[in-house]
Amino acid sequence: MHEYLDIQPAVKEALRKGSPVVALESTIVAHGMPYPRNVETALRVEGIIREEGGVPATIALLGGRLKVGLTAGEIDYLGSARSVVKASRRDIPFVVAKGLDGATTVAATMIVAAMAGIRVFATGGIGGVHRGAQETFDISADLEEMARTDVAVVCAGPKSILDIGLTLEYLETKGVPVIGYQTDELPAFYTRQSGFGVDYRVDSPSELAKALKAKWDLGLSGGVVVANPIPEAYAMARDRINTAIAEALGAMEADGIKGKDATPYLLRKLTDLTGNDSLEANIQLVYNNARLGALLARELAALVSQRV
């Protein structure tokens, strides 16, 4: 194993045995939700994965170490501490060298998961091309990571605050498949509709696992976006969330917020503008993705064991 990598014993044993393991990010804990809901959500996500027969592996950087699998105390620390770096690919070596604490983004979680040998990662929504990127060039490193790292990302689609059309164009250029789970239309985080289609639809975890295995067996490197719509009972009306996003974007511009601070700012603003409805939707879609992530990891592990 990598000299900078610490794998929790339960996760290490599961990987050794070929059992299903699901990676989880930590930015959603440190920067995506208010305390203590962030910690409660993270622990419940781990519980859902265990209930579905998987082993959760929340990923973070603590004291400069790459951690794969966290204790409940470490999750609570990330959720309440104020000095945790939001760490993407570019940040990892500096957080490590300085012995700092970092919460991993989608991109950084993919990197560390791949180091550990984990192929399935469940999160909320992916980053992408931001609105107005034609002038700002604000494009998430998540997209570039998907082009190079062999990890399937189970999500509720791109975050609604993004330019979804341009995000799909970027993914197409990089050869990253966008798969709709039981849907022909790409979900957009808080809503089940985006107005855009997916590349392929799959209707079961086994069908999805076979496609992933074929991709990687063929040497076609890179990840896959598994777009899993938020459950209908918790979805927000598209017009309502789009109105709130427009207002939040205006406030962000007025406040001069840019770069890595943009997404956390917008998510907090949306929580305020929707009376916490967007936060509750966010929590429910993460639960839903964790469940599918565990089912997918189980099917993928079974396929790999058959080959062995």
GROMACS .gro file of C-alpha atoms in nm:
model
  308
    1MET     CA    1   0.000   0.000   0.000
    2HIS     CA    2   0.103   0.361  -0.051
    3GLU     CA    3   0.326   0.505   0.220
    4TYR     CA    4   0.087   0.796   0.283
    5LEU     CA    5  -0.224   0.579   0.300
    6ASP     CA    6  -0.396   0.451   0.617
    7ILE     CA    7  -0.676   0.201   0.558
    8GLN     CA    8  -0.914   0.124   0.844
    9PRO     CA    9  -0.884  -0.246   0.946
   10ALA     CA   10  -1.244  -0.332   0.851
   11VAL     CA   11  -1.199  -0.175   0.509
   12LYS     CA   12  -0.861  -0.342   0.458
   13GLU     CA   13  -1.006  -0.682   0.544
   14ALA     CA   14  -1.299  -0.630   0.308
   15LEU     CA   15  -1.063  -0.537   0.025
   16ARG     CA   16  -0.845  -0.839   0.096
   17LYS     CA   17  -1.145  -1.072   0.080
   18GLY     CA   18  -1.296  -0.905  -0.226
   19SER     CA   19  -1.602  -0.790  -0.032
   20PRO     CA   20  -1.804  -0.488  -0.153
   21VAL     CA   21  -1.662  -0.154  -0.038
   22VAL     CA   22  -1.813   0.190  -0.108
   23ALA     CA   23  -1.604   0.507  -0.089
   24LEU     CA   24  -1.760   0.822   0.058
   25GLU     CA   25  -1.637   1.179   0.039
   26SER     CA   26  -1.583   1.410   0.336
   27THR     CA   27  -1.638   1.755   0.183
   28ILE     CA   28  -2.010   1.700   0.230
   29VAL     CA   29  -1.935   1.663   0.603
   30ALA     CA   30  -1.693   1.952   0.645
   31HIS     CA   31  -1.831   2.202   0.394
   32GLY     CA   32  -2.163   2.082   0.257
   33MET     CA   33  -2.403   2.083   0.552
   34PRO     CA   34  -2.441   2.253   0.891
   35TYR     CA   35  -2.333   2.080   1.212
   36PRO     CA   36  -2.464   1.848   1.353
   37ARG     CA   37  -2.682   1.744   1.056
   38ASN     CA   38  -2.368   1.681   0.854
   39VAL     CA   39  -2.236   1.428   1.105
   40GLU     CA   40  -2.575   1.262   1.153
   41THR     CA   41  -2.610   1.229   0.777
   42ALA     CA   42  -2.259   1.087   0.731
   43LEU     CA   43  -2.311   0.823   1.001
   44ARG     CA   44  -2.651   0.728   0.860
   45VAL     CA   45  -2.499   0.694   0.511
   46GLU     CA   46  -2.245   0.450   0.651
   47GLY     CA   47  -2.526   0.261   0.821
   48ILE     CA   48  -2.724   0.230   0.496
   49ILE     CA   49  -2.422   0.081   0.318
   50ARG     CA   50  -2.377  -0.175   0.596
   51GLU     CA   51  -2.748  -0.264   0.584
   52GLU     CA   52  -2.710  -0.340   0.212
   53GLY     CA   53  -2.412  -0.570   0.270
   54GLY     CA   54  -2.132  -0.325   0.192
   55VAL     CA   55  -1.844  -0.178   0.389
   56PRO     CA   56  -1.834   0.204   0.400
   57ALA     CA   57  -1.503   0.384   0.354
   58THR     CA   58  -1.532   0.755   0.427
   59ILE     CA   59  -1.220   0.925   0.292
   60ALA     CA   60  -1.037   1.229   0.430
   61LEU     CA   61  -0.692   1.367   0.511
   62LEU     CA   62  -0.610   1.385   0.881
   63GLY     CA   63  -0.277   1.508   1.008
   64GLY     CA   64  -0.140   1.479   0.658
   65ARG     CA   65  -0.240   1.112   0.622
   66LEU     CA   66  -0.474   0.980   0.355
   67LYS     CA   67  -0.746   0.804   0.551
   68VAL     CA   68  -0.968   0.536   0.398
   69GLY     CA   69  -1.236   0.464   0.656
   70LEU     CA   70  -1.300   0.693   0.951
   71THR     CA   71  -1.417   0.641   1.307
   72ALA     CA   72  -1.735   0.811   1.429
   73GLY     CA   73  -1.513   1.045   1.633
   74GLU     CA   74  -1.313   1.144   1.325
   75ILE     CA   75  -1.632   1.213   1.132
   76ASP     CA   76  -1.759   1.430   1.417
   77TYR     CA   77  -1.429   1.618   1.420
   78LEU     CA   78  -1.450   1.690   1.045
   79GLY     CA   79  -1.807   1.807   1.083
   80SER     CA   80  -1.734   2.053   1.364
   81ALA     CA   81  -1.376   2.175   1.299
   82ARG     CA   82  -1.327   2.511   1.129
   83SER     CA   83  -0.976   2.465   0.989
   84VAL     CA   84  -1.036   2.174   0.751
   85VAL     CA   85  -0.904   2.235   0.398
   86LYS     CA   86  -1.136   2.166   0.107
   87ALA     CA   87  -0.897   1.933  -0.076
   88SER     CA   88  -0.903   1.850  -0.446
   89ARG     CA   89  -0.624   1.696  -0.657
   90ARG     CA   90  -0.403   2.007  -0.650
   91ASP     CA   91  -0.429   2.037  -0.271
   92ILE     CA   92  -0.343   1.682  -0.165
   93PRO     CA   93   0.040   1.706  -0.168
   94PHE     CA   94   0.040   2.032   0.028
   95VAL     CA   95  -0.209   1.909   0.288
   96VAL     CA   96   0.006   1.596   0.327
   97ALA     CA   97   0.338   1.785   0.344
   98LYS     CA   98   0.209   2.033   0.601
   99GLY     CA   99   0.036   1.766   0.812
  100LEU     CA  100  -0.302   1.938   0.778
  101ASP     CA  101  -0.660   1.813   0.786
  102GLY     CA  102  -0.850   1.803   0.459
  103ALA     CA  103  -1.198   1.707   0.346
  104THR     CA  104  -1.189   1.536   0.008
  105THR     CA  105  -1.390   1.659  -0.288
  106VAL     CA  106  -1.528   1.419  -0.549
  107ALA     CA  107  -1.198   1.438  -0.740
  108ALA     CA  108  -0.978   1.378  -0.435
  109THR     CA  109  -1.202   1.099  -0.309
  110MET     CA  110  -1.173   0.924  -0.644
  111ILE     CA  111  -0.793   0.950  -0.629
  112VAL     CA  112  -0.764   0.803  -0.280
  113ALA     CA  113  -1.028   0.538  -0.346
  114ALA     CA  114  -0.836   0.422  -0.652
  115MET     CA  115  -0.514   0.408  -0.449
  116ALA     CA  116  -0.687   0.175  -0.206
  117GLY     CA  117  -0.845  -0.040  -0.478
  118ILE     CA  118  -1.205   0.080  -0.434
  119ARG     CA  119  -1.409   0.103  -0.755
  120VAL     CA  120  -1.745   0.238  -0.632
  121PHE     CA  121  -1.800   0.582  -0.478
  122ALA     CA  122  -2.134   0.724  -0.362
  123THR     CA  123  -2.183   1.098  -0.321
  124GLY     CA  124  -2.448   1.369  -0.354
  125GLY     CA  125  -2.386   1.546  -0.682
  126ILE     CA  126  -2.083   1.600  -0.899
  127GLY     CA  127  -1.913   1.928  -0.982
  128GLY     CA  128  -1.900   2.047  -1.340
  129VAL     CA  129  -1.895   2.347  -1.567
  130HIS     CA  130  -2.024   2.651  -1.380
  131ARG     CA  131  -2.269   2.895  -1.530
  132GLY     CA  132  -2.082   3.169  -1.712
  133ALA     CA  133  -1.776   2.949  -1.758
  134GLN     CA  134  -1.733   3.092  -2.107
  135GLU     CA  135  -1.592   3.400  -1.932
  136THR     CA  136  -1.465   3.260  -1.601
  137PHE     CA  137  -1.331   2.917  -1.711
  138ASP     CA  138  -1.472   2.786  -1.381
  139ILE     CA  139  -1.477   2.410  -1.439
  140SER     CA  140  -1.462   2.159  -1.155
  141ALA     CA  141  -1.163   1.927  -1.130
  142ASP     CA  142  -1.419   1.649  -1.074
  143LEU     CA  143  -1.470   1.623  -1.451
  144GLU     CA  144  -1.102   1.583  -1.532
  145GLU     CA  145  -1.067   1.319  -1.261
  146MET     CA  146  -1.350   1.117  -1.410
  147ALA     CA  147  -1.158   1.107  -1.737
  148ARG     CA  148  -0.853   0.946  -1.576
  149THR     CA  149  -0.952   0.752  -1.262
  150ASP     CA  150  -1.124   0.411  -1.268
  151VAL     CA  151  -1.401   0.475  -1.016
  152ALA     CA  152  -1.778   0.471  -1.072
  153VAL     CA  153  -1.943   0.776  -0.916
  154VAL     CA  154  -2.300   0.718  -0.799
  155CYS     CA  155  -2.464   1.059  -0.772
  156ALA     CA  156  -2.789   1.247  -0.827
  157GLY     CA  157  -2.642   1.409  -1.138
  158PRO     CA  158  -2.458   1.739  -1.161
  159LYS     CA  159  -2.539   1.997  -0.895
  160SER     CA  160  -2.833   2.212  -1.008
  161ILE     CA  161  -2.623   2.529  -0.972
  162LEU     CA  162  -2.411   2.426  -1.275
  163ASP     CA  163  -2.445   2.463  -1.650
  164ILE     CA  164  -2.563   2.109  -1.710
  165GLY     CA  165  -2.548   2.122  -2.088
  166LEU     CA  166  -2.183   2.230  -2.090
  167THR     CA  167  -2.102   1.975  -1.819
  168LEU     CA  168  -2.236   1.698  -2.042
  169GLU     CA  169  -2.038   1.829  -2.339
  170TYR     CA  170  -1.719   1.822  -2.131
  171LEU     CA  171  -1.784   1.467  -2.016
  172GLU     CA  172  -1.853   1.356  -2.372
  173THR     CA  173  -1.522   1.504  -2.490
  174LYS     CA  174  -1.340   1.315  -2.215
  175GLY     CA  175  -1.514   0.987  -2.299
  176VAL     CA  176  -1.693   0.958  -1.963
  177PRO     CA  177  -2.023   0.765  -1.992
  178VAL     CA  178  -2.323   0.925  -1.821
  179ILE     CA  179  -2.556   0.643  -1.720
  180GLY     CA  180  -2.912   0.696  -1.603
  181TYR     CA  181  -3.023   0.451  -1.335
  182GLN     CA  182  -3.384   0.364  -1.417
  183THR     CA  183  -3.417   0.692  -1.607
  184ASP     CA  184  -3.372   0.827  -1.960
  185GLU     CA  185  -3.337   1.184  -1.837
  186LEU     CA  186  -3.040   1.316  -1.647
  187PRO     CA  187  -3.142   1.415  -1.293
  188ALA     CA  188  -3.022   1.751  -1.165
  189PHE     CA  189  -2.953   1.697  -0.796
  190TYR     CA  190  -3.257   1.847  -0.622
  191THR     CA  191  -3.486   1.758  -0.913
  192ARG     CA  192  -3.548   1.449  -1.122
  193GLN     CA  193  -3.553   1.651  -1.446
  194SER     CA  194  -3.286   1.854  -1.623
  195GLY     CA  195  -3.414   1.862  -1.981
  196PHE     CA  196  -3.110   1.657  -2.091
  197GLY     CA  197  -3.082   1.290  -2.176
  198VAL     CA  198  -2.826   1.034  -2.058
  199ASP     CA  199  -2.587   0.830  -2.273
  200TYR     CA  200  -2.726   0.496  -2.157
  201ARG     CA  201  -3.000   0.374  -1.927
  202VAL     CA  202  -2.962   0.074  -1.696
  203ASP     CA  203  -3.238  -0.070  -1.481
  204SER     CA  204  -3.056  -0.293  -1.233
  205PRO     CA  205  -2.731  -0.298  -1.034
  206SER     CA  206  -2.628  -0.621  -1.211
  207GLU     CA  207  -2.666  -0.465  -1.556
  208LEU     CA  208  -2.461  -0.168  -1.439
  209ALA     CA  209  -2.188  -0.385  -1.287
  210LYS     CA  210  -2.150  -0.581  -1.614
  211ALA     CA  211  -2.101  -0.259  -1.809
  212LEU     CA  212  -1.839  -0.131  -1.563
  213LYS     CA  213  -1.650  -0.460  -1.567
  214ALA     CA  214  -1.648  -0.462  -1.947
  215LYS     CA  215  -1.519  -0.104  -1.960
  216TRP     CA  216  -1.228  -0.167  -1.729
  217ASP     CA  217  -1.152  -0.515  -1.864
  218LEU     CA  218  -1.115  -0.354  -2.207
  219GLY     CA  219  -0.856  -0.114  -2.070
  220LEU     CA  220  -1.083   0.188  -2.121
  221SER     CA  221  -0.954   0.396  -1.832
  222GLY     CA  222  -1.160   0.656  -1.653
  223GLY     CA  223  -1.470   0.674  -1.443
  224VAL     CA  224  -1.842   0.658  -1.502
  225VAL     CA  225  -2.122   0.888  -1.387
  226VAL     CA  226  -2.410   0.684  -1.248
  227ALA     CA  227  -2.697   0.932  -1.233
  228ASN     CA  228  -2.951   0.816  -0.975
  229PRO     CA  229  -3.257   1.043  -0.944
  230ILE     CA  230  -3.359   1.175  -0.604
  231PRO     CA  231  -3.666   0.981  -0.477
  232GLU     CA  232  -3.982   1.144  -0.606
  233ALA     CA  233  -4.117   1.207  -0.256
  234TYR     CA  234  -3.822   1.436  -0.178
  235ALA     CA  235  -3.766   1.601  -0.516
  236MET     CA  236  -3.808   1.977  -0.543
  237ALA     CA  237  -4.007   2.149  -0.817
  238ARG     CA  238  -3.776   2.247  -1.100
  239ASP     CA  239  -3.910   2.603  -1.130
  240ARG     CA  240  -3.877   2.662  -0.758
  241ILE     CA  241  -3.517   2.549  -0.729
  242ASN     CA  242  -3.416   2.733  -1.047
  243THR     CA  243  -3.561   3.058  -0.909
  244ALA     CA  244  -3.370   3.008  -0.583
  245ILE     CA  245  -3.048   2.928  -0.772
  246ALA     CA  246  -3.078   3.247  -0.978
  247GLU     CA  247  -3.116   3.449  -0.658
  248ALA     CA  248  -2.824   3.267  -0.491
  249LEU     CA  249  -2.600   3.328  -0.793
  250GLY     CA  250  -2.683   3.696  -0.784
  251ALA     CA  251  -2.595   3.712  -0.415
  252MET     CA  252  -2.268   3.527  -0.477
  253GLU     CA  253  -2.164   3.774  -0.744
  254ALA     CA  254  -2.254   4.068  -0.521
  255ASP     CA  255  -2.049   3.921  -0.237
  256GLY     CA  256  -1.751   3.852  -0.464
  257ILE     CA  257  -1.737   3.479  -0.389
  258LYS     CA  258  -1.524   3.276  -0.633
  259GLY     CA  259  -1.328   2.953  -0.677
  260LYS     CA  260  -1.357   2.670  -0.427
  261ASP     CA  261  -1.574   2.883  -0.197
  262ALA     CA  262  -1.848   2.913  -0.458
  263THR     CA  263  -2.025   2.578  -0.415
  264PRO     CA  264  -2.039   2.580  -0.031
  265TYR     CA  265  -2.166   2.941  -0.045
  266LEU     CA  266  -2.439   2.855  -0.295
  267LEU     CA  267  -2.552   2.546  -0.103
  268ARG     CA  268  -2.582   2.748   0.219
  269LYS     CA  269  -2.769   3.024   0.037
  270LEU     CA  270  -3.011   2.776  -0.116
  271THR     CA  271  -3.080   2.627   0.227
  272ASP     CA  272  -3.177   2.975   0.350
  273LEU     CA  273  -3.383   3.060   0.041
  274THR     CA  274  -3.581   2.734   0.044
  275GLY     CA  275  -3.645   2.722   0.417
  276ASN     CA  276  -3.424   2.413   0.460
  277ASP     CA  277  -3.610   2.220   0.188
  278SER     CA  278  -3.296   2.201  -0.026
  279LEU     CA  279  -3.098   2.066   0.270
  280GLU     CA  280  -3.355   1.794   0.336
  281ALA     CA  281  -3.356   1.702  -0.034
  282ASN     CA  282  -2.976   1.689  -0.029
  283ILE     CA  283  -2.977   1.448   0.265
  284GLN     CA  284  -3.234   1.216   0.109
  285LEU     CA  285  -3.057   1.196  -0.226
  286VAL     CA  286  -2.730   1.108  -0.051
  287TYR     CA  287  -2.907   0.824   0.132
  288ASN     CA  288  -3.050   0.704  -0.198
  289ASN     CA  289  -2.708   0.707  -0.365
  290ALA     CA  290  -2.547   0.522  -0.075
  291ARG     CA  291  -2.802   0.244  -0.112
  292LEU     CA  292  -2.742   0.209  -0.486
  293GLY     CA  293  -2.365   0.233  -0.433
  294ALA     CA  294  -2.375  -0.063  -0.195
  295LEU     CA  295  -2.589  -0.270  -0.434
  296LEU     CA  296  -2.354  -0.191  -0.722
  297ALA     CA  297  -2.044  -0.275  -0.516
  298ARG     CA  298  -2.201  -0.610  -0.425
  299GLU     CA  299  -2.271  -0.697  -0.790
  300LEU     CA  300  -1.925  -0.585  -0.902
  301ALA     CA  301  -1.757  -0.787  -0.628
  302ALA     CA  302  -1.957  -1.095  -0.730
  303LEU     CA  303  -1.849  -1.057  -1.095
  304VAL     CA  304  -1.485  -1.020  -1.001
  305SER     CA  305  -1.500  -1.326  -0.773
  306GLN     CA  306  -1.650  -1.532  -1.057
  307ARG     CA  307  -1.355  -1.441  -1.279
  308VAL     CA  308  -1.109  -1.543  -1.009
   0.00000   0.00000   0.00000
